Amino acid sequence: MTENKQEFWRWSEYNWRDENKDWREGNIVTAGIDVGSVSSQAVICVDGELYAFNNVRTGSNSPDSARRALEGALKDTGMTRDDINFVVGTGYGRVNVPFADKAVTEIACHARGANFMAGNEVRTILDMGGQDCKAIHCDEKGKVTNFKMNDKCAAGTGRGMEVLADLLEVPVTEIGEMSFQVDEEPPPVSSTCVVFAKSESMALLKDGWPKSKVLAAYCAAMAQRVASLLESVGMQEKFFITGGIAKNRGVVERIEKILGVKAIQTKFDSQIAGALGAALFAKTLYEKRQAKGVA
Amino acid sequence: MKANYGYTDGSGDYYITIETEGCLKCTEHDCVDACPQDVFAIIEDDYDDLVAAVVEEHRRSLAYVCSECKPASDPPPLPCVEACPQNAISHSW
Ligand code: SF4
Ligand code: SF4
């Protein structure tokens, strides 16, 4: 008999398209593909405006994940890959996007995407990705002026959160909410390493801590860790958070409390910032090539 | 741009910072040859500028890689810092 085990870390893949827009009326169609360690996104822009995107889980093969992400973004648009003028790959798998015209680092793409999503007053960006987190400063054009990343350990990242979701058998999308169901805030788990944080969380459960209290302690540890990364580059307002964990209010609100700063809220999906930035880079690069007569 | 390469672990912060504005004025790129561990390479960054960067393979092991240049007692000036004509390189530890 096979055990039908629920995968608590699993989140739903999804796509979106601007149904009020006809891409055929545009001049330049560009795409950005962000292949991260946990999730991959494809964004299509028409004349530098967001037209469609798709968010999927990264598989074991980066080129396949890139293809799958783009196919989902193209779905129901009547557009094919040949209609796209320029593609930029980004993320840890950026050099493995087979149909990309150029690879650009995720640091530059997140800054560009954040500038589009949250406005040109954004100066500090926190990108909490699947396996690392980055603190980025940028200017009014979304150009990076300073960056620092910590990718030595999965704590403070999407992967760390998924490990905890499975351990506590709480759907990953409910962790943030549940972490506030405590009478008072417990001290953060002491470890910054995801492996030790996992065993520490197990010990707390054995000691009779409710799941919500363990989650509060873990979210607080994550928040403390990324807040110190941000403090080491210096906080400049305005502040914006990109990446999957931006959707976890258990971590976001604790970061805001430590830093005494509110992160900008936008209508856009925080997880597509890298791919969106890549699609915007693609437009600039395409125009440069056109100007040189090589596009 | 201030590019910080490195990591934080249980024992401390290990970052090399490169002020890439300096690299734009630099023609010799002496940091590359000065480092005995091949920590630096010249890359074309995302804005099409040629700048120094810490190579990928050393970014997570700088404390170990740089240890020979940093003896516990009487550390001499660091070869990378000495070689850079723009004072663009600094270490956090
Ligand atoms: S020597 Fe200094 S200024 Fe020149 S490339 Fe190296 S880090 Fe940049
Ligand atoms: S301290 Fe030594 S090994 Fe480390 S980067 Fe500088 S020259 Fe290279």
GROMACS .gro file of C-alpha atoms and ligand atoms in nm:
model
  404
    1MET     CA    1   0.000   0.000   0.000
    2THR     CA    2   0.140   0.341  -0.086
    3GLU     CA    3   0.101   0.619   0.164
    4ASN     CA    4  -0.074   0.923   0.018
    5LYS     CA    5   0.132   1.188   0.193
    6GLN     CA    6   0.020   1.549   0.161
    7GLU     CA    7   0.297   1.781   0.047
    8PHE     CA    8   0.255   2.084   0.267
    9TRP     CA    9   0.532   2.280   0.096
   10ARG     CA   10   0.355   2.264  -0.240
   11TRP     CA   11   0.203   2.587  -0.373
   12SER     CA   12  -0.016   2.625  -0.680
   13GLU     CA   13   0.127   2.730  -1.013
   14TYR     CA   14  -0.061   3.011  -1.187
   15ASN     CA   15  -0.061   3.246  -1.482
   16TRP     CA   16  -0.213   3.582  -1.571
   17ARG     CA   17  -0.276   3.784  -1.884
   18ASP     CA   18  -0.405   4.136  -1.947
   19GLU     CA   19  -0.724   4.056  -2.135
   20ASN     CA   20  -0.783   4.420  -2.226
   21LYS     CA   21  -0.465   4.438  -2.427
   22ASP     CA   22  -0.400   4.313  -2.780
   23TRP     CA   23  -0.029   4.244  -2.812
   24ARG     CA   24  -0.052   4.272  -3.193
   25GLU     CA   25  -0.105   4.646  -3.153
   26GLY     CA   26   0.232   4.684  -2.982
   27ASN     CA   27   0.573   4.739  -3.142
   28ILE     CA   28   0.818   4.556  -2.919
   29VAL     CA   29   0.741   4.228  -2.747
   30THR     CA   30   0.998   4.115  -2.490
   31ALA     CA   31   1.020   3.834  -2.237
   32GLY     CA   32   1.204   3.779  -1.912
   33ILE     CA   33   1.260   3.432  -1.773
   34ASP     CA   34   1.367   3.400  -1.409
   35VAL     CA   35   1.481   3.045  -1.331
   36GLY     CA   36   1.517   3.033  -0.954
   37SER     CA   37   1.609   2.740  -0.735
   38VAL     CA   38   1.250   2.690  -0.615
   39SER     CA   39   1.025   2.866  -0.868
   40SER     CA   40   1.054   2.994  -1.226
   41GLN     CA   41   0.864   3.284  -1.380
   42ALA     CA   42   0.816   3.406  -1.734
   43VAL     CA   43   0.695   3.761  -1.800
   44ILE     CA   44   0.593   3.902  -2.137
   45CYS     CA   45   0.595   4.279  -2.186
   46VAL     CA   46   0.452   4.472  -2.477
   47ASP     CA   47   0.623   4.808  -2.529
   48GLY     CA   48   0.755   4.795  -2.174
   49GLU     CA   49   0.415   4.726  -2.016
   50LEU     CA   50   0.326   4.404  -1.837
   51TYR     CA   51   0.116   4.182  -2.062
   52ALA     CA   52   0.131   3.824  -1.927
   53PHE     CA   53   0.315   3.607  -1.677
   54ASN     CA   54   0.339   3.253  -1.550
   55ASN     CA   55   0.479   3.116  -1.225
   56VAL     CA   56   0.582   2.748  -1.202
   57ARG     CA   57   0.787   2.530  -0.974
   58THR     CA   58   1.145   2.477  -1.094
   59GLY     CA   59   1.207   2.116  -1.191
   60SER     CA   60   1.533   1.926  -1.194
   61ASN     CA   61   1.619   2.063  -1.540
   62SER     CA   62   1.657   2.441  -1.581
   63PRO     CA   63   1.599   2.457  -1.961
   64ASP     CA   64   1.274   2.259  -1.920
   65SER     CA   65   1.159   2.488  -1.637
   66ALA     CA   66   1.233   2.792  -1.854
   67ARG     CA   67   1.038   2.644  -2.145
   68ARG     CA   68   0.745   2.546  -1.924
   69ALA     CA   69   0.735   2.893  -1.767
   70LEU     CA   70   0.724   3.065  -2.107
   71GLU     CA   71   0.469   2.823  -2.254
   72GLY     CA   72   0.233   2.904  -1.966
   73ALA     CA   73   0.276   3.278  -2.023
   74LEU     CA   74   0.203   3.236  -2.395
   75LYS     CA   75  -0.108   3.028  -2.327
   76ASP     CA   76  -0.428   3.167  -2.487
   77THR     CA   77  -0.244   3.473  -2.622
   78GLY     CA   78  -0.214   3.358  -2.983
   79MET     CA   79   0.154   3.453  -2.953
   80THR     CA   80   0.439   3.215  -3.026
   81ARG     CA   81   0.803   3.235  -2.923
   82ASP     CA   82   0.886   3.371  -3.270
   83ASP     CA   83   0.674   3.679  -3.201
   84ILE     CA   84   0.902   3.779  -2.912
   85ASN     CA   85   1.171   4.026  -3.018
   86PHE     CA   86   1.416   3.972  -2.733
   87VAL     CA   87   1.443   3.736  -2.434
   88VAL     CA   88   1.654   3.790  -2.122
   89GLY     CA   89   1.726   3.504  -1.881
   90THR     CA   90   1.791   3.569  -1.513
   91GLY     CA   91   1.805   3.385  -1.180
   92TYR     CA   92   2.043   3.112  -1.074
   93GLY     CA   93   1.958   2.915  -1.391
   94ARG     CA   94   1.992   3.217  -1.624
   95VAL     CA   95   2.270   3.066  -1.833
   96ASN     CA   96   2.049   2.763  -1.895
   97VAL     CA   97   1.765   2.944  -2.070
   98PRO     CA   98   1.820   2.801  -2.418
   99PHE     CA   99   1.618   3.061  -2.609
  100ALA     CA  100   1.752   3.370  -2.422
  101ASP     CA  101   1.932   3.638  -2.622
  102LYS     CA  102   2.121   3.750  -2.312
  103ALA     CA  103   2.161   3.664  -1.943
  104VAL     CA  104   2.143   3.939  -1.679
  105THR     CA  105   2.199   3.885  -1.304
  106GLU     CA  106   1.895   3.863  -1.080
  107ILE     CA  107   2.032   4.152  -0.871
  108ALA     CA  108   2.002   4.394  -1.165
  109CYS     CA  109   1.667   4.245  -1.273
  110HIS     CA  110   1.508   4.266  -0.927
  111ALA     CA  111   1.611   4.631  -0.898
  112ARG     CA  112   1.462   4.708  -1.240
  113GLY     CA  113   1.145   4.512  -1.164
  114ALA     CA  114   1.103   4.678  -0.824
  115ASN     CA  115   1.142   5.020  -0.984
  116PHE     CA  116   0.854   4.936  -1.221
  117MET     CA  117   0.631   4.777  -0.955
  118ALA     CA  118   0.681   5.014  -0.664
  119GLY     CA  119   0.788   5.337  -0.834
  120ASN     CA  120   1.109   5.530  -0.881
  121GLU     CA  121   1.131   5.637  -0.516
  122VAL     CA  122   1.235   5.285  -0.414
  123ARG     CA  123   1.595   5.283  -0.285
  124THR     CA  124   1.622   4.959  -0.085
  125ILE     CA  125   1.503   4.623  -0.210
  126LEU     CA  126   1.500   4.300  -0.019
  127ASP     CA  127   1.475   3.996  -0.243
  128MET     CA  128   1.388   3.685  -0.048
  129GLY     CA  129   1.428   3.406  -0.296
  130GLY     CA  130   1.421   3.028  -0.282
  131GLN     CA  131   1.775   2.979  -0.167
  132ASP     CA  132   1.929   3.315  -0.089
  133CYS     CA  133   1.839   3.665   0.013
  134LYS     CA  134   1.976   3.987  -0.124
  135ALA     CA  135   1.977   4.346  -0.004
  136ILE     CA  136   1.994   4.587  -0.298
  137HIS     CA  137   2.018   4.965  -0.324
  138CYS     CA  138   1.916   5.130  -0.649
  139ASP     CA  139   1.881   5.476  -0.798
  140GLU     CA  140   1.569   5.640  -0.942
  141LYS     CA  141   1.612   5.448  -1.267
  142GLY     CA  142   1.632   5.111  -1.094
  143LYS     CA  143   2.007   5.083  -1.151
  144VAL     CA  144   2.191   4.896  -0.876
  145THR     CA  145   2.420   5.110  -0.658
  146ASN     CA  146   2.500   4.858  -0.383
  147PHE     CA  147   2.419   4.494  -0.319
  148LYS     CA  148   2.491   4.225  -0.067
  149MET     CA  149   2.366   3.870  -0.067
  150ASN     CA  150   2.376   3.579   0.168
  151ASP     CA  151   2.341   3.245   0.000
  152LYS     CA  152   2.551   3.034   0.235
  153CYS     CA  153   2.251   2.889   0.412
  154ALA     CA  154   1.884   2.828   0.328
  155ALA     CA  155   1.748   2.984   0.648
  156GLY     CA  156   1.568   3.308   0.566
  157THR     CA  157   1.467   3.172   0.226
  158GLY     CA  158   1.174   3.010   0.052
  159ARG     CA  159   1.332   2.667   0.075
  160GLY     CA  160   1.376   2.704   0.451
  161MET     CA  161   1.004   2.790   0.478
  162GLU     CA  162   0.907   2.487   0.271
  163VAL     CA  163   1.112   2.257   0.495
  164LEU     CA  164   0.930   2.397   0.797
  165ALA     CA  165   0.588   2.361   0.628
  166ASP     CA  166   0.651   1.991   0.576
  167LEU     CA  167   0.787   1.941   0.924
  168LEU     CA  168   0.488   2.105   1.095
  169GLU     CA  169   0.234   1.984   0.837
  170VAL     CA  170   0.106   2.336   0.775
  171PRO     CA  171   0.042   2.450   0.414
  172VAL     CA  172   0.322   2.688   0.323
  173THR     CA  173   0.073   2.958   0.222
  174GLU     CA  174  -0.082   2.957   0.573
  175ILE     CA  175   0.239   2.989   0.773
  176GLY     CA  176   0.238   3.370   0.792
  177GLU     CA  177  -0.119   3.394   0.920
  178MET     CA  178  -0.079   3.111   1.169
  179SER     CA  179   0.241   3.259   1.311
  180PHE     CA  180   0.033   3.543   1.460
  181GLN     CA  181  -0.201   3.309   1.648
  182VAL     CA  182   0.006   3.339   1.965
  183ASP     CA  183  -0.065   3.514   2.295
  184GLU     CA  184   0.277   3.667   2.306
  185GLU     CA  185   0.574   3.666   2.073
  186PRO     CA  186   0.817   3.385   2.161
  187PRO     CA  187   1.194   3.436   2.131
  188PRO     CA  188   1.324   3.354   1.782
  189VAL     CA  189   1.470   3.006   1.729
  190SER     CA  190   1.837   3.054   1.801
  191SER     CA  191   1.987   2.890   1.498
  192THR     CA  192   2.046   3.059   1.164
  193CYS     CA  193   2.110   2.728   0.988
  194VAL     CA  194   1.802   2.561   0.839
  195VAL     CA  195   1.915   2.211   0.947
  196PHE     CA  196   1.963   2.315   1.309
  197ALA     CA  197   1.653   2.534   1.302
  198LYS     CA  198   1.460   2.224   1.191
  199SER     CA  199   1.586   2.012   1.481
  200GLU     CA  200   1.529   2.303   1.720
  201SER     CA  201   1.169   2.333   1.596
  202MET     CA  202   1.118   1.959   1.647
  203ALA     CA  203   1.247   1.986   2.003
  204LEU     CA  204   1.006   2.276   2.071
  205LEU     CA  205   0.713   2.070   1.941
  206LYS     CA  206   0.817   1.783   2.170
  207ASP     CA  207   0.825   2.031   2.459
  208GLY     CA  208   0.457   2.096   2.390
  209TRP     CA  209   0.479   2.423   2.198
  210PRO     CA  210   0.178   2.467   1.966
  211LYS     CA  211   0.260   2.488   1.593
  212SER     CA  212   0.167   2.856   1.583
  213LYS     CA  213   0.427   2.937   1.848
  214VAL     CA  214   0.699   2.739   1.668
  215LEU     CA  215   0.608   2.922   1.346
  216ALA     CA  216   0.624   3.257   1.524
  217ALA     CA  217   0.970   3.171   1.657
  218TYR     CA  218   1.090   3.059   1.313
  219CYS     CA  219   0.945   3.362   1.127
  220ALA     CA  220   1.105   3.588   1.389
  221ALA     CA  221   1.445   3.422   1.334
  222MET     CA  222   1.412   3.465   0.957
  223ALA     CA  223   1.311   3.829   1.001
  224GLN     CA  224   1.605   3.895   1.232
  225ARG     CA  225   1.846   3.737   0.987
  226VAL     CA  226   1.736   3.936   0.683
  227ALA     CA  227   1.700   4.256   0.886
  228SER     CA  228   2.066   4.234   0.983
  229LEU     CA  229   2.158   4.186   0.616
  230LEU     CA  230   1.959   4.501   0.533
  231GLU     CA  231   2.113   4.696   0.821
  232SER     CA  232   2.461   4.601   0.700
  233VAL     CA  233   2.401   4.778   0.367
  234GLY     CA  234   2.201   5.056   0.535
  235MET     CA  235   1.828   5.115   0.509
  236GLN     CA  236   1.732   5.388   0.265
  237GLU     CA  237   1.365   5.462   0.208
  238LYS     CA  238   1.160   5.371   0.027
  239PHE     CA  239   1.169   5.002   0.091
  240PHE     CA  240   1.023   4.719  -0.118
  241ILE     CA  241   1.029   4.340  -0.083
  242THR     CA  242   1.040   4.103  -0.380
  243GLY     CA  243   1.037   3.724  -0.406
  244GLY     CA  244   0.802   3.458  -0.274
  245ILE     CA  245   0.847   3.533   0.096
  246ALA     CA  246   0.715   3.885   0.038
  247LYS     CA  247   0.376   3.710   0.049
  248ASN     CA  248   0.438   3.573   0.399
  249ARG     CA  249   0.314   3.838   0.641
  250GLY     CA  250   0.461   3.643   0.932
  251VAL     CA  251   0.807   3.732   0.807
  252VAL     CA  252   0.733   4.068   0.640
  253GLU     CA  253   0.559   4.230   0.938
  254ARG     CA  254   0.833   4.114   1.174
  255ILE     CA  255   1.099   4.263   0.944
  256GLU     CA  256   0.905   4.591   0.935
  257LYS     CA  257   0.886   4.590   1.315
  258ILE     CA  258   1.260   4.531   1.361
  259LEU     CA  259   1.354   4.799   1.108
  260GLY     CA  260   1.077   5.043   1.195
  261VAL     CA  261   0.996   5.081   0.824
  262LYS     CA  262   0.689   4.983   0.622
  263ALA     CA  263   0.746   4.807   0.292
  264ILE     CA  264   0.564   4.952  -0.012
  265GLN     CA  265   0.255   4.757  -0.116
  266THR     CA  266   0.172   4.723  -0.485
  267LYS     CA  267  -0.091   4.561  -0.705
  268PHE     CA  268   0.179   4.349  -0.869
  269ASP     CA  269   0.280   3.997  -0.774
  270SER     CA  270   0.609   4.025  -0.580
  271GLN     CA  271   0.730   3.693  -0.716
  272ILE     CA  272   0.758   3.816  -1.076
  273ALA     CA  273   0.993   4.109  -1.000
  274GLY     CA  274   1.302   3.935  -1.141
  275ALA     CA  275   1.134   3.816  -1.461
  276LEU     CA  276   0.964   4.152  -1.508
  277GLY     CA  277   1.298   4.331  -1.468
  278ALA     CA  278   1.446   4.088  -1.721
  279ALA     CA  279   1.169   4.165  -1.972
  280LEU     CA  280   1.234   4.539  -1.925
  281PHE     CA  281   1.609   4.487  -1.973
  282ALA     CA  282   1.519   4.293  -2.289
  283LYS     CA  283   1.338   4.597  -2.429
  284THR     CA  284   1.636   4.825  -2.364
  285LEU     CA  285   1.877   4.574  -2.516
  286TYR     CA  286   1.655   4.523  -2.821
  287GLU     CA  287   1.632   4.897  -2.878
  288LYS     CA  288   2.011   4.928  -2.845
  289ARG     CA  289   2.058   4.657  -3.105
  290GLN     CA  290   1.802   4.818  -3.334
  291ALA     CA  291   1.986   5.149  -3.304
  292LYS     CA  292   2.306   4.971  -3.405
  293GLY     CA  293   2.120   4.807  -3.694
  294VAL     CA  294   2.178   4.451  -3.572
  295ALA     CA  295   1.834   4.351  -3.441
  296MET     CA  296   2.823   5.035  -0.767
  297LYS     CA  297   2.928   4.883  -0.434
  298ALA     CA  298   2.944   4.511  -0.500
  299ASN     CA  299   2.968   4.299  -0.186
  300TYR     CA  300   3.071   3.938  -0.243
  301GLY     CA  301   3.080   3.688   0.038
  302TYR     CA  302   2.867   3.557   0.320
  303THR     CA  303   2.784   3.561   0.688
  304ASP     CA  304   2.814   3.243   0.890
  305GLY     CA  305   2.825   3.149   1.257
  306SER     CA  306   3.180   3.280   1.289
  307GLY     CA  307   3.136   3.621   1.129
  308ASP     CA  308   3.099   3.838   0.817
  309TYR     CA  309   3.329   3.761   0.525
  310TYR     CA  310   3.271   4.011   0.247
  311ILE     CA  311   3.498   4.166  -0.014
  312THR     CA  312   3.358   4.497  -0.136
  313ILE     CA  313   3.448   4.636  -0.478
  314GLU     CA  314   3.360   4.997  -0.561
  315THR     CA  315   3.310   4.940  -0.931
  316GLU     CA  316   3.310   5.313  -1.011
  317GLY     CA  317   3.688   5.281  -0.955
  318CYS     CA  318   3.714   4.999  -1.209
  319LEU     CA  319   3.570   5.229  -1.477
  320LYS     CA  320   3.879   5.449  -1.443
  321CYS     CA  321   4.123   5.156  -1.421
  322THR     CA  322   4.313   5.028  -1.722
  323GLU     CA  323   4.558   4.782  -1.564
  324HIS     CA  324   4.321   4.567  -1.357
  325ASP     CA  325   4.612   4.477  -1.130
  326CYS     CA  326   4.391   4.308  -0.871
  327VAL     CA  327   4.364   4.004  -1.099
  328ASP     CA  328   4.737   3.927  -1.108
  329ALA     CA  329   4.809   4.044  -0.754
  330CYS     CA  330   4.586   3.787  -0.587
  331PRO     CA  331   4.765   3.455  -0.529
  332GLN     CA  332   4.431   3.271  -0.507
  333ASP     CA  333   4.274   3.403  -0.831
  334VAL     CA  334   3.987   3.559  -0.639
  335PHE     CA  335   3.924   3.835  -0.895
  336ALA     CA  336   3.817   3.839  -1.258
  337ILE     CA  337   3.721   4.121  -1.490
  338ILE     CA  338   3.365   4.085  -1.610
  339GLU     CA  339   3.123   4.281  -1.822
  340ASP     CA  340   2.851   4.373  -1.573
  341ASP     CA  341   2.479   4.410  -1.639
  342TYR     CA  342   2.527   4.769  -1.754
  343ASP     CA  343   2.798   4.675  -2.008
  344ASP     CA  344   3.086   4.809  -1.792
  345LEU     CA  345   3.412   4.619  -1.745
  346VAL     CA  346   3.460   4.579  -1.369
  347ALA     CA  347   3.633   4.351  -1.120
  348ALA     CA  348   3.428   4.080  -0.947
  349VAL     CA  349   3.498   3.798  -0.704
  350VAL     CA  350   3.478   3.474  -0.900
  351GLU     CA  351   3.181   3.250  -0.826
  352GLU     CA  352   3.384   2.957  -0.692
  353HIS     CA  353   3.537   3.161  -0.406
  354ARG     CA  354   3.231   3.358  -0.297
  355ARG     CA  355   3.131   3.111  -0.027
  356SER     CA  356   3.477   3.032   0.106
  357LEU     CA  357   3.654   3.367   0.139
  358ALA     CA  358   3.757   3.319   0.504
  359TYR     CA  359   3.947   3.009   0.400
  360VAL     CA  360   4.074   3.134   0.062
  361CYS     CA  361   4.216   3.459   0.205
  362SER     CA  362   4.358   3.301   0.521
  363GLU     CA  363   4.718   3.290   0.395
  364CYS     CA  364   4.718   3.665   0.334
  365LYS     CA  365   4.577   3.723   0.683
  366PRO     CA  366   4.797   3.559   0.946
  367ALA     CA  367   4.667   3.605   1.302
  368SER     CA  368   4.968   3.807   1.415
  369ASP     CA  369   5.127   4.098   1.228
  370PRO     CA  370   4.913   4.074   0.913
  371PRO     CA  371   5.094   4.240   0.620
  372PRO     CA  372   4.903   4.469   0.378
  373LEU     CA  373   4.673   4.264   0.158
  374PRO     CA  374   4.811   4.215  -0.197
  375CYS     CA  375   4.473   4.291  -0.357
  376VAL     CA  376   4.420   4.613  -0.160
  377GLU     CA  377   4.780   4.724  -0.226
  378ALA     CA  378   4.756   4.655  -0.598
  379CYS     CA  379   4.437   4.850  -0.662
  380PRO     CA  380   4.519   5.202  -0.782
  381GLN     CA  381   4.166   5.325  -0.713
  382ASN     CA  382   4.138   5.201  -0.352
  383ALA     CA  383   3.834   5.015  -0.473
  384ILE     CA  384   3.881   4.695  -0.271
  385SER     CA  385   3.801   4.648   0.097
  386HIS     CA  386   3.749   4.347   0.325
  387SER     CA  387   3.497   4.324   0.606
  388TRP     CA  388   3.716   4.107   0.831
  389SF4     S1  389   4.259   4.705  -0.968
  389SF4    FE1  390   4.097   4.801  -0.847
  389SF4     S2  391   4.001   4.951  -0.986
  389SF4    FE2  392   4.128   4.813  -1.111
  389SF4     S3  393   3.985   4.654  -1.181
  389SF4    FE3  394   4.079   4.577  -0.991
  389SF4     S4  395   3.938   4.643  -0.829
  389SF4    FE4  396   3.885   4.762  -1.011
  390SF4     S1  397   4.342   3.876   0.074
  390SF4    FE1  398   4.485   3.763  -0.059
  390SF4     S2  399   4.372   3.585  -0.130
  390SF4    FE2  400   4.223   3.728  -0.045
  390SF4     S3  401   4.155   3.845  -0.223
  390SF4    FE3  402   4.321   3.963  -0.133
  390SF4     S4  403   4.505   3.895  -0.239
  390SF4    FE4  404   4.344   3.745  -0.285
   0.00000   0.00000   0.00000
